[in-house]
mmCIF file of C-alpha atoms in Angstrom:
data_model
loop_
_atom_site.group_PDB
_atom_site.id
_atom_site.type_symbol
_atom_site.label_atom_id
_atom_site.label_comp_id
_atom_site.label_asym_id
_atom_site.label_seq_id
_atom_site.Cartn_x
_atom_site.Cartn_y
_atom_site.Cartn_z
ATOM 1 C CA GLU F 989 -25.792 49.028 -51.205
ATOM 2 C CA GLU F 990 -28.378 46.389 -50.293
ATOM 3 C CA GLU F 991 -26.078 43.748 -51.735
ATOM 4 C CA ALA F 992 -23.198 45.041 -49.632
ATOM 5 C CA ALA F 993 -25.383 45.057 -46.520
ATOM 6 C CA ALA F 994 -26.616 41.526 -47.277
ATOM 7 C CA ALA F 995 -23.027 40.344 -47.830
ATOM 8 C CA GLU F 996 -21.933 42.003 -44.566
ATOM 9 C CA LYS F 997 -24.847 40.388 -42.745
ATOM 10 C CA LYS F 998 -23.972 36.975 -44.196
ATOM 11 C CA ARG F 999 -20.289 37.424 -43.212
ATOM 12 C CA ALA F 1000 -21.326 38.427 -39.673
ATOM 13 C CA GLU F 1001 -23.609 35.391 -39.403
ATOM 14 C CA GLU F 1002 -20.813 33.092 -40.606
ATOM 15 C CA GLU F 1003 -18.405 34.619 -38.068
ATOM 16 C CA ALA F 1004 -21.007 34.177 -35.328
ATOM 17 C CA ALA F 1005 -21.565 30.556 -36.326
ATOM 18 C CA SER F 1006 -17.811 29.969 -36.431
ATOM 19 C CA ALA F 1007 -17.375 31.597 -33.008
ATOM 20 C CA GLU F 1008 -20.219 29.459 -31.600
ATOM 21 C CA ALA F 1009 -18.616 26.311 -33.008
ATOM 22 C CA ALA F 1010 -15.263 27.312 -31.487
ATOM 23 C CA ARG F 1011 -16.989 27.992 -28.145
ATOM 24 C CA ARG F 1012 -18.691 24.570 -28.192
ATOM 25 C CA LYS F 1013 -15.407 22.871 -29.084
ATOM 26 C CA ALA F 1014 -13.593 24.668 -26.241
ATOM 27 C CA GLU F 1015 -16.374 23.740 -23.806
ATOM 28 C CA TYR F 1016 -16.205 20.081 -24.889
ATOM 29 C CA GLU F 1017 -12.417 20.060 -24.507
ATOM 30 C CA ALA F 1018 -12.686 21.641 -21.041
ATOM 31 C CA VAL F 1019 -15.238 19.014 -19.968
ATOM 32 C CA GLU F 1020 -13.052 16.232 -21.355
ATOM 33 C CA ALA F 1021 -9.959 17.627 -19.617
ATOM 34 C CA ALA F 1022 -11.849 17.837 -16.305
ATOM 35 C CA ARG F 1023 -13.119 14.263 -16.739
ATOM 36 C CA LYS F 1024 -9.634 12.993 -17.538
ATOM 37 C CA LYS F 1025 -8.164 14.860 -14.560
ATOM 38 C CA ALA F 1026 -10.824 13.360 -12.263
ATOM 39 C CA GLU F 1027 -10.080 9.852 -13.589
ATOM 40 C CA GLU F 1028 -6.336 10.343 -13.041
ATOM 41 C CA GLU F 1029 -6.907 11.659 -9.511
ATOM 42 C CA GLU F 1030 -9.162 8.697 -8.750
ATOM 43 C CA ALA F 1031 -6.557 6.257 -10.082
ATOM 44 C CA ALA F 1032 -3.827 7.970 -8.046
ATOM 45 C CA ALA F 1033 -5.981 7.789 -4.907
ATOM 46 C CA ALA F 1034 -6.611 4.085 -5.545
ATOM 47 C CA ASP F 1035 -2.864 3.528 -6.012
ATOM 48 C CA ARG F 1036 -2.119 5.365 -2.743
ATOM 49 C CA LYS F 1037 -4.772 3.320 -0.903
ATOM 50 C CA ARG F 1038 -3.397 0.077 -2.332
ATOM 51 C CA ALA F 1039 0.149 1.048 -1.307
ATOM 52 C CA GLU F 1040 -1.031 1.984 2.199
ATOM 53 C CA ASP F 1041 -2.906 -1.321 2.518
ATOM 54 C CA GLU F 1042 0.169 -3.242 1.357
ATOM 55 C CA ALA F 1043 2.373 -1.373 3.846
ATOM 56 C CA VAL F 1044 -0.051 -2.104 6.690
ATOM 57 C CA GLU F 1045 -0.164 -5.788 5.723
ATOM 58 C CA ALA F 1046 3.639 -5.981 5.451
ATOM 59 C CA LYS F 1047 3.988 -4.385 8.904
ATOM 60 C CA ARG F 1048 1.440 -6.803 10.376
ATOM 61 C CA MET F 1049 3.257 -9.789 8.872
ATOM 62 C CA ALA F 1050 6.626 -8.530 10.134
ATOM 63 C CA GLU F 1051 5.184 -8.096 13.619
ATOM 64 C CA GLU F 1052 3.752 -11.634 13.524
ATOM 65 C CA GLU F 1053 7.097 -13.025 12.348
ATOM 66 C CA ALA F 1054 8.932 -11.118 15.094
ATOM 67 C CA ALA F 1055 6.495 -12.434 17.717
ATOM 68 C CA ALA F 1056 6.902 -16.000 16.426
ATOM 69 C CA ALA F 1057 10.697 -15.649 16.441
ATOM 70 C CA GLU F 1058 10.596 -14.308 20.005
ATOM 71 C CA ALA F 1059 8.360 -17.200 21.084
ATOM 72 C CA ALA F 1060 10.752 -19.684 19.460
ATOM 73 C CA ARG F 1061 13.733 -18.008 21.166
ATOM 74 C CA LYS F 1062 11.986 -18.166 24.550
ATOM 75 C CA LYS F 1063 11.059 -21.827 24.023
ATOM 76 C CA ALA F 1064 14.634 -22.702 23.059
ATOM 77 C CA GLU F 1065 15.908 -20.808 26.110
ATOM 78 C CA ASP F 1066 13.470 -22.687 28.383
ATOM 79 C CA GLU F 1067 14.444 -26.035 26.827
ATOM 80 C CA ALA F 1068 18.154 -25.258 27.279
ATOM 81 C CA ALA F 1069 17.565 -24.329 30.926
ATOM 82 C CA GLU F 1070 15.618 -27.574 31.460
ATOM 83 C CA ALA F 1071 18.361 -29.608 29.779
ATOM 84 C CA THR F 1072 20.981 -27.903 31.976
ATOM 85 C CA ARG F 1073 18.888 -28.652 35.082
ATOM 86 C CA LYS F 1074 18.458 -32.318 34.094
ATOM 87 C CA LYS F 1075 22.185 -32.617 33.385
ATOM 88 C CA ALA F 1076 23.020 -31.186 36.799
ATOM 89 C CA GLU F 1077 20.560 -33.606 38.444
ATOM 90 C CA ALA F 1078 22.059 -36.532 36.560
ATOM 91 C CA GLU F 1079 25.599 -35.508 37.528
ATOM 92 C CA GLU F 1080 24.498 -35.111 41.150
ATOM 93 C CA ALA F 1081 22.825 -38.538 41.124
ATOM 94 C CA ALA F 1082 25.914 -40.100 39.533
ATOM 95 C CA ALA F 1083 28.175 -38.510 42.152
ATOM 96 C CA ALA F 1084 25.883 -39.768 44.938
ATOM 97 C CA GLU F 1085 25.848 -43.250 43.385
ATOM 98 C CA LYS F 1086 29.638 -43.217 43.086
ATOM 99 C CA LYS F 1087 29.975 -42.143 46.708
ATOM 100 C CA ARG F 1088 27.623 -44.936 47.807
ATOM 101 C CA ALA F 1089 29.548 -47.448 45.756
ATOM 102 C CA GLU F 1090 32.800 -46.330 47.347
ATOM 103 C CA GLU F 1091 31.364 -46.726 50.861
#
């Protein structure tokens, strides 16, 4: 009976050791999974930040380009108005000169 009790005790100790090893393995895997999840979340946050920064920069550049295009349009409009004014002055001077020549 002592042998049976000793064998039972040894089996119980082996089961306890096996259960402890399984518990440690599960704990390690849980820690690793949490670490991996945190790394993935951090990478995703960095990707989102990078995308937001790129969108802000693209918007800023588009606004600058639109402002430059508007300035160029305004300048061209002003130059056309000045050219029209000079043409009208030249035509008026030519008509006055012609009238003087006829008189």
